[in-house]
Each structure stands twice: as structure tokens, then as C-alpha cells.
Amino acid sequence: MPEISDLISPATYETNPALFLDQAIFLARTSELAYERDPGYVQSVLNVRNVSLFPTEDDPTATTEGIFFLQETVSVLACRGSFSTGDWVSNARFATDPFLFDEWGHVHRGFYSALLDCLTKIIPQFIESSGDSTIWLTGHSRGGAIAILAAAYIKSRFHRIVNVMTYGQPMVGTSKFCRTYNNELGGSTVRFIAQGDPVPSLPGVSYEHCGKPKKIKRDAVLEGFGVRPPSVLRIDDEEADTLEEK
């Protein structure tokens, strides 16, 4: 299992594929653990300290859950996704709302609501505690979509560079939002896609993806980390960029 120290210096597949893979594995595991509500368990699995859960007990109406922690000059925030695609697809609101008063464009109303529901309260605390550390956001499925919006919020409001890795995330915004996002954070955002996973093609018409897509060629690379669903990390698509086995 990679260590959090592997996240201190963000890598790309082109510049350092071995380190890039370690970062992808660590954040995939972190995305899975965003489903947990026992900070002690998360700390033991990731070998980190001081894991915080959100929402807190004093915000009982919030519905967006996740974890964050700071260690080794690295700050990580992971948004919990849905336990199944049907949890959010069946109730998805496909209308859009202006993101930050349309500074960046329009985004999916449901995901934006999830961001405002909790993370705008959590993010200032997260940024304050992060200091000059390297910031990473991650999430699986719906959690990945919320992580993208959280990254845009942090860049716009706090002017911090954010590194993002998501797993099986749906599209979050219209073309203007994605152009703005890619201008600001496209170089530090990677989204992993599983062959046959329908979620990355949703919501569909009028939506686009942000960041750089990456498909993993061999099951063995990330097999066994159990991000829900496990197929998120089992990818074999000749037409997309591939991540070779070490």
C-alpha cells in the first residue's frame, strides 16, 4: 500500500508513471474509505493521523459525507459517493444552476446542492488547516463530481492550486464551466474511467467532462482495493490513454 508521503509531489503518468500509480492507488483507497464513519479505522488502513469526518454532529441536516486529514505536508479531502448508481441516478435533477454566480458557468443542480449543503462549511476549515501543504481532492461516482466542484470552489475563493483524482465520476457542468475549469485546474485533474461503467456518460446532453481521462489497461494494476463498484478500477479500452502495469 502506498503511503501519504507519495502525495507530496504530484506526478503525471508522462513524467513519473510509478509515482503516479502510487498516488492513484492511495487516493482510490481513500475514496473507498470515504464511505466509512469510523475515523480510527480510516487512520489504521491509510496509516495517517487526525482523520476528520464530515458532516459534523452539529450539522444534522447535511447529506454530503466524507473525510479529510493533514499529514506529511499533504492535505486530502475525499467525498463519499453513492452506494449504488441508482441512489442518485433515479433521483437526479438534471437542471443546471450558475456556479458562483455564473463566474465559471453552469453546473448540475443536484451536485451543486450537495456542495453547498456541507462543503462550503467544511472547506474554509480544511484550507485553514492545510497551510502551505499539497492539496488533493478525490471521490468515487457522485463523490468525484462533488470533488470537482469543491476544487473549483477552492481555486475561485481561496486561489489555491488543487490536485484532483476521481473514479467513475459523472459529468458535472456545461461547456463554459468545463472550459473555465480546464483553464484553471485541467492540468492537475485526472478522472479514471471503467469500461462499461454507465456513470461517466451521465447526465448526458449539454454536459461535458473536466480534466484528463485515464483508463487502466490491466485489472492487476489496482485490483483488490474495492472501490464501489470494483469495476471502477478494472479497465481495458484500447481507444483511451492507458496506465500500464508496473
PDB file of C-alpha atoms in Angstrom, residues 14-205:
ATOM      1  CA  GLU A  14       4.224  11.059 -18.515  1.00  0.00           C
ATOM      2  CA  THR A  15       6.812  12.365 -16.015  1.00  0.00           C
ATOM      3  CA  ASN A  16       6.794   9.653 -13.345  1.00  0.00           C
ATOM      4  CA  PRO A  17       4.440   6.728 -14.043  1.00  0.00           C
ATOM      5  CA  ALA A  18       5.454   4.733 -10.956  1.00  0.00           C
ATOM      6  CA  LEU A  19       4.711   7.599  -8.572  1.00  0.00           C
ATOM      7  CA  PHE A  20       1.541   8.464 -10.495  1.00  0.00           C
ATOM      8  CA  LEU A  21       0.325   4.900  -9.997  1.00  0.00           C
ATOM      9  CA  ASP A  22       1.092   5.021  -6.264  1.00  0.00           C
ATOM     10  CA  GLN A  23      -0.878   8.248  -5.973  1.00  0.00           C
ATOM     11  CA  ALA A  24      -3.797   6.740  -7.891  1.00  0.00           C
ATOM     12  CA  ILE A  25      -3.830   3.672  -5.620  1.00  0.00           C
ATOM     13  CA  PHE A  26      -3.675   5.697  -2.399  1.00  0.00           C
ATOM     14  CA  LEU A  27      -6.489   8.013  -3.493  1.00  0.00           C
ATOM     15  CA  ALA A  28      -8.612   5.121  -4.774  1.00  0.00           C
ATOM     16  CA  ARG A  29      -8.342   3.561  -1.334  1.00  0.00           C
ATOM     17  CA  THR A  30      -9.141   6.927   0.263  1.00  0.00           C
ATOM     18  CA  SER A  31     -12.238   7.255  -1.956  1.00  0.00           C
ATOM     19  CA  GLU A  32     -13.405   3.875  -0.736  1.00  0.00           C
ATOM     20  CA  LEU A  33     -12.820   4.836   2.888  1.00  0.00           C
ATOM     21  CA  ALA A  34     -14.940   7.976   2.465  1.00  0.00           C
ATOM     22  CA  TYR A  35     -17.864   5.560   2.869  1.00  0.00           C
ATOM     23  CA  GLU A  36     -16.695   4.721   6.407  1.00  0.00           C
ATOM     24  CA  ARG A  37     -17.809   6.572   9.539  1.00  0.00           C
ATOM     25  CA  ASP A  38     -15.119   5.279  11.886  1.00  0.00           C
ATOM     26  CA  PRO A  39     -12.104   7.631  11.808  1.00  0.00           C
ATOM     27  CA  GLY A  40      -9.972   5.139  13.731  1.00  0.00           C
ATOM     28  CA  TYR A  41     -10.479   2.528  11.038  1.00  0.00           C
ATOM     29  CA  VAL A  42      -9.608   5.001   8.280  1.00  0.00           C
ATOM     30  CA  GLN A  43      -6.456   6.019  10.136  1.00  0.00           C
ATOM     31  CA  SER A  44      -5.344   2.418  10.565  1.00  0.00           C
ATOM     32  CA  VAL A  45      -5.891   1.483   6.919  1.00  0.00           C
ATOM     33  CA  LEU A  46      -4.214   4.577   5.442  1.00  0.00           C
ATOM     34  CA  ASN A  47      -1.588   4.868   8.177  1.00  0.00           C
ATOM     35  CA  VAL A  48      -2.489   8.507   8.800  1.00  0.00           C
ATOM     36  CA  ARG A  49      -3.475  10.546  11.856  1.00  0.00           C
ATOM     37  CA  ASN A  50      -6.197  13.020  12.754  1.00  0.00           C
ATOM     38  CA  VAL A  51      -8.882  11.959  10.282  1.00  0.00           C
ATOM     39  CA  SER A  52     -11.979  14.172  10.483  1.00  0.00           C
ATOM     40  CA  LEU A  53     -15.439  13.194   9.292  1.00  0.00           C
ATOM     41  CA  PHE A  54     -17.992  15.483   7.728  1.00  0.00           C
ATOM     42  CA  PRO A  55     -20.694  16.479   8.293  1.00  0.00           C
ATOM     43  CA  THR A  56     -20.207  17.019  12.000  1.00  0.00           C
ATOM     44  CA  GLU A  57     -22.792  16.177  14.620  1.00  0.00           C
ATOM     45  CA  ASP A  58     -23.786  19.838  14.910  1.00  0.00           C
ATOM     46  CA  ASP A  59     -24.908  19.833  11.256  1.00  0.00           C
ATOM     47  CA  PRO A  60     -27.500  17.021  11.307  1.00  0.00           C
ATOM     48  CA  THR A  61     -29.324  18.082   8.141  1.00  0.00           C
ATOM     49  CA  ALA A  62     -26.282  17.869   5.846  1.00  0.00           C
ATOM     50  CA  THR A  63     -26.324  14.932   3.449  1.00  0.00           C
ATOM     51  CA  THR A  64     -22.868  15.150   1.845  1.00  0.00           C
ATOM     52  CA  GLU A  65     -20.391  12.932   3.699  1.00  0.00           C
ATOM     53  CA  GLY A  66     -16.660  12.382   3.545  1.00  0.00           C
ATOM     54  CA  ILE A  67     -13.311  12.582   5.303  1.00  0.00           C
ATOM     55  CA  PHE A  68     -10.298  14.862   5.395  1.00  0.00           C
ATOM     56  CA  PHE A  69      -6.867  14.827   7.006  1.00  0.00           C
ATOM     57  CA  LEU A  70      -3.500  16.595   7.001  1.00  0.00           C
ATOM     58  CA  GLN A  71      -0.160  14.818   7.351  1.00  0.00           C
ATOM     59  CA  GLU A  72       3.342  14.954   5.855  1.00  0.00           C
ATOM     60  CA  THR A  73       2.645  18.379   4.267  1.00  0.00           C
ATOM     61  CA  VAL A  74      -0.270  16.782   2.383  1.00  0.00           C
ATOM     62  CA  SER A  75      -3.960  17.640   2.823  1.00  0.00           C
ATOM     63  CA  VAL A  76      -6.578  15.223   1.472  1.00  0.00           C
ATOM     64  CA  LEU A  77     -10.351  15.604   1.260  1.00  0.00           C
ATOM     65  CA  ALA A  78     -12.478  12.717  -0.026  1.00  0.00           C
ATOM     66  CA  CYS A  79     -16.190  12.980  -0.818  1.00  0.00           C
ATOM     67  CA  ARG A  80     -18.394   9.949  -0.368  1.00  0.00           C
ATOM     68  CA  GLY A  81     -20.262   8.738  -3.409  1.00  0.00           C
ATOM     69  CA  SER A  82     -23.422   6.669  -3.623  1.00  0.00           C
ATOM     70  CA  PHE A  83     -23.589   3.052  -2.576  1.00  0.00           C
ATOM     71  CA  SER A  84     -25.168   2.293  -5.936  1.00  0.00           C
ATOM     72  CA  THR A  85     -25.720   4.183  -9.159  1.00  0.00           C
ATOM     73  CA  GLY A  86     -29.448   4.059  -8.554  1.00  0.00           C
ATOM     74  CA  ASP A  87     -29.067   6.020  -5.323  1.00  0.00           C
ATOM     75  CA  TRP A  88     -28.534   9.206  -7.263  1.00  0.00           C
ATOM     76  CA  VAL A  89     -29.463   8.479 -10.874  1.00  0.00           C
ATOM     77  CA  SER A  90     -33.088   7.674 -10.032  1.00  0.00           C
ATOM     78  CA  ASN A  91     -33.420  10.973  -8.159  1.00  0.00           C
ATOM     79  CA  ALA A  92     -31.048  13.084 -10.255  1.00  0.00           C
ATOM     80  CA  ARG A  93     -32.089  16.589 -11.094  1.00  0.00           C
ATOM     81  CA  PHE A  94     -30.603  17.254 -14.497  1.00  0.00           C
ATOM     82  CA  ALA A  95     -31.262  21.004 -14.482  1.00  0.00           C
ATOM     83  CA  THR A  96     -28.292  23.346 -14.072  1.00  0.00           C
ATOM     84  CA  ASP A  97     -27.539  26.286 -11.795  1.00  0.00           C
ATOM     85  CA  PRO A  98     -24.929  29.026 -12.227  1.00  0.00           C
ATOM     86  CA  PHE A  99     -21.740  28.152 -10.361  1.00  0.00           C
ATOM     87  CA  LEU A 100     -20.561  31.007  -8.115  1.00  0.00           C
ATOM     88  CA  PHE A 101     -22.984  33.478  -9.687  1.00  0.00           C
ATOM     89  CA  ASP A 102     -22.060  32.244 -13.177  1.00  0.00           C
ATOM     90  CA  GLU A 103     -18.388  33.187 -12.816  1.00  0.00           C
ATOM     91  CA  TRP A 104     -17.484  29.746 -14.153  1.00  0.00           C
ATOM     92  CA  GLY A 105     -20.656  28.687 -15.978  1.00  0.00           C
ATOM     93  CA  HIS A 106     -23.484  26.304 -15.146  1.00  0.00           C
ATOM     94  CA  VAL A 107     -23.278  23.004 -13.270  1.00  0.00           C
ATOM     95  CA  HIS A 108     -25.550  20.110 -12.333  1.00  0.00           C
ATOM     96  CA  ARG A 109     -28.065  21.369  -9.768  1.00  0.00           C
ATOM     97  CA  GLY A 110     -28.005  18.237  -7.635  1.00  0.00           C
ATOM     98  CA  PHE A 111     -24.203  18.099  -7.327  1.00  0.00           C
ATOM     99  CA  TYR A 112     -24.018  21.838  -6.671  1.00  0.00           C
ATOM    100  CA  SER A 113     -26.649  21.492  -3.968  1.00  0.00           C
ATOM    101  CA  ALA A 114     -24.532  18.735  -2.407  1.00  0.00           C
ATOM    102  CA  LEU A 115     -21.518  21.057  -2.401  1.00  0.00           C
ATOM    103  CA  LEU A 116     -23.442  23.903  -0.787  1.00  0.00           C
ATOM    104  CA  ASP A 117     -25.116  21.502   1.628  1.00  0.00           C
ATOM    105  CA  CYS A 118     -21.929  20.791   3.507  1.00  0.00           C
ATOM    106  CA  LEU A 119     -18.609  21.502   1.864  1.00  0.00           C
ATOM    107  CA  THR A 120     -18.828  25.287   1.813  1.00  0.00           C
ATOM    108  CA  LYS A 121     -18.818  24.995   5.617  1.00  0.00           C
ATOM    109  CA  ILE A 122     -16.034  22.407   5.668  1.00  0.00           C
ATOM    110  CA  ILE A 123     -13.745  23.919   3.024  1.00  0.00           C
ATOM    111  CA  PRO A 124     -12.676  27.030   4.993  1.00  0.00           C
ATOM    112  CA  GLN A 125     -11.660  24.781   7.895  1.00  0.00           C
ATOM    113  CA  PHE A 126      -9.868  22.436   5.512  1.00  0.00           C
ATOM    114  CA  ILE A 127      -7.992  25.258   3.765  1.00  0.00           C
ATOM    115  CA  GLU A 128      -7.026  26.941   7.032  1.00  0.00           C
ATOM    116  CA  SER A 129      -5.587  23.719   8.413  1.00  0.00           C
ATOM    117  CA  SER A 130      -3.809  22.890   5.143  1.00  0.00           C
ATOM    118  CA  GLY A 131      -1.403  25.829   5.311  1.00  0.00           C
ATOM    119  CA  ASP A 132       1.152  25.504   2.514  1.00  0.00           C
ATOM    120  CA  SER A 133       0.631  21.765   2.094  1.00  0.00           C
ATOM    121  CA  THR A 134      -0.144  19.981  -1.175  1.00  0.00           C
ATOM    122  CA  ILE A 135      -3.925  19.706  -1.534  1.00  0.00           C
ATOM    123  CA  TRP A 136      -5.679  16.655  -3.003  1.00  0.00           C
ATOM    124  CA  LEU A 137      -9.396  16.088  -3.561  1.00  0.00           C
ATOM    125  CA  THR A 138     -10.838  12.716  -4.514  1.00  0.00           C
ATOM    126  CA  GLY A 139     -14.073  10.761  -4.684  1.00  0.00           C
ATOM    127  CA  HIS A 140     -15.896   7.918  -6.380  1.00  0.00           C
ATOM    128  CA  SER A 141     -19.024   8.309  -8.565  1.00  0.00           C
ATOM    129  CA  ARG A 142     -21.134  11.152  -7.131  1.00  0.00           C
ATOM    130  CA  GLY A 143     -18.296  11.890  -4.720  1.00  0.00           C
ATOM    131  CA  GLY A 144     -15.981  12.523  -7.669  1.00  0.00           C
ATOM    132  CA  ALA A 145     -18.427  15.024  -9.149  1.00  0.00           C
ATOM    133  CA  ILE A 146     -18.618  16.881  -5.842  1.00  0.00           C
ATOM    134  CA  ALA A 147     -14.820  16.829  -5.587  1.00  0.00           C
ATOM    135  CA  ILE A 148     -14.583  18.588  -8.975  1.00  0.00           C
ATOM    136  CA  LEU A 149     -16.937  21.336  -7.793  1.00  0.00           C
ATOM    137  CA  ALA A 150     -15.062  21.623  -4.500  1.00  0.00           C
ATOM    138  CA  ALA A 151     -11.794  22.068  -6.411  1.00  0.00           C
ATOM    139  CA  ALA A 152     -13.339  24.854  -8.493  1.00  0.00           C
ATOM    140  CA  TYR A 153     -14.676  26.490  -5.333  1.00  0.00           C
ATOM    141  CA  ILE A 154     -11.259  26.370  -3.635  1.00  0.00           C
ATOM    142  CA  LYS A 155      -9.494  27.771  -6.705  1.00  0.00           C
ATOM    143  CA  SER A 156     -12.007  30.592  -7.105  1.00  0.00           C
ATOM    144  CA  ARG A 157     -12.424  31.594  -3.461  1.00  0.00           C
ATOM    145  CA  PHE A 158      -9.028  30.750  -1.942  1.00  0.00           C
ATOM    146  CA  HIS A 159      -6.787  30.908  -5.038  1.00  0.00           C
ATOM    147  CA  ARG A 160      -5.126  27.589  -4.226  1.00  0.00           C
ATOM    148  CA  ILE A 161      -3.951  25.005  -6.719  1.00  0.00           C
ATOM    149  CA  VAL A 162      -5.749  21.723  -6.120  1.00  0.00           C
ATOM    150  CA  ASN A 163      -4.842  18.240  -7.349  1.00  0.00           C
ATOM    151  CA  VAL A 164      -7.813  16.008  -8.149  1.00  0.00           C
ATOM    152  CA  MET A 165      -8.205  12.301  -8.893  1.00  0.00           C
ATOM    153  CA  THR A 166     -11.705  10.872  -9.304  1.00  0.00           C
ATOM    154  CA  TYR A 167     -13.024   7.388 -10.021  1.00  0.00           C
ATOM    155  CA  GLY A 168     -16.080   6.708 -12.177  1.00  0.00           C
ATOM    156  CA  GLN A 169     -17.484  10.215 -11.824  1.00  0.00           C
ATOM    157  CA  PRO A 170     -20.410  11.619 -13.848  1.00  0.00           C
ATOM    158  CA  MET A 171     -20.188  14.860 -15.799  1.00  0.00           C
ATOM    159  CA  VAL A 172     -20.757  17.979 -13.708  1.00  0.00           C
ATOM    160  CA  GLY A 173     -21.052  21.052 -15.925  1.00  0.00           C
ATOM    161  CA  THR A 174     -21.793  22.656 -19.247  1.00  0.00           C
ATOM    162  CA  SER A 175     -19.152  23.619 -21.793  1.00  0.00           C
ATOM    163  CA  LYS A 176     -18.399  27.041 -20.250  1.00  0.00           C
ATOM    164  CA  PHE A 177     -17.798  25.537 -16.827  1.00  0.00           C
ATOM    165  CA  CYS A 178     -15.533  22.831 -18.235  1.00  0.00           C
ATOM    166  CA  ARG A 179     -13.528  25.313 -20.315  1.00  0.00           C
ATOM    167  CA  THR A 180     -13.024  27.524 -17.271  1.00  0.00           C
ATOM    168  CA  TYR A 181     -12.182  24.561 -15.070  1.00  0.00           C
ATOM    169  CA  ASN A 182      -9.657  23.173 -17.545  1.00  0.00           C
ATOM    170  CA  ASN A 183      -8.007  26.572 -17.893  1.00  0.00           C
ATOM    171  CA  GLU A 184      -7.578  26.750 -14.122  1.00  0.00           C
ATOM    172  CA  LEU A 185      -7.234  23.132 -12.968  1.00  0.00           C
ATOM    173  CA  GLY A 186      -7.275  20.873 -16.013  1.00  0.00           C
ATOM    174  CA  GLY A 187      -3.578  20.114 -15.731  1.00  0.00           C
ATOM    175  CA  SER A 188      -3.922  18.871 -12.150  1.00  0.00           C
ATOM    176  CA  THR A 189      -7.123  16.819 -12.573  1.00  0.00           C
ATOM    177  CA  VAL A 190      -7.310  13.157 -13.614  1.00  0.00           C
ATOM    178  CA  ARG A 191     -10.503  11.110 -13.845  1.00  0.00           C
ATOM    179  CA  PHE A 192     -10.346   7.320 -14.084  1.00  0.00           C
ATOM    180  CA  ILE A 193     -12.953   5.586 -16.228  1.00  0.00           C
ATOM    181  CA  ALA A 194     -14.034   1.960 -16.247  1.00  0.00           C
ATOM    182  CA  GLN A 195     -15.052   0.277 -19.468  1.00  0.00           C
ATOM    183  CA  GLY A 196     -18.757  -0.454 -19.384  1.00  0.00           C
ATOM    184  CA  ASP A 197     -19.460   1.845 -16.433  1.00  0.00           C
ATOM    185  CA  PRO A 198     -22.507   3.968 -17.401  1.00  0.00           C
ATOM    186  CA  VAL A 199     -21.953   6.676 -14.790  1.00  0.00           C
ATOM    187  CA  PRO A 200     -19.295   8.726 -16.667  1.00  0.00           C
ATOM    188  CA  SER A 201     -21.738   9.143 -19.571  1.00  0.00           C
ATOM    189  CA  LEU A 202     -24.345  10.764 -17.323  1.00  0.00           C
ATOM    190  CA  PRO A 203     -26.178  13.138 -17.162  1.00  0.00           C
ATOM    191  CA  GLY A 204     -25.672  13.307 -20.938  1.00  0.00           C
ATOM    192  CA  VAL A 205     -26.827  16.026 -23.310  1.00  0.00           C
TER     193      VAL A 205
END
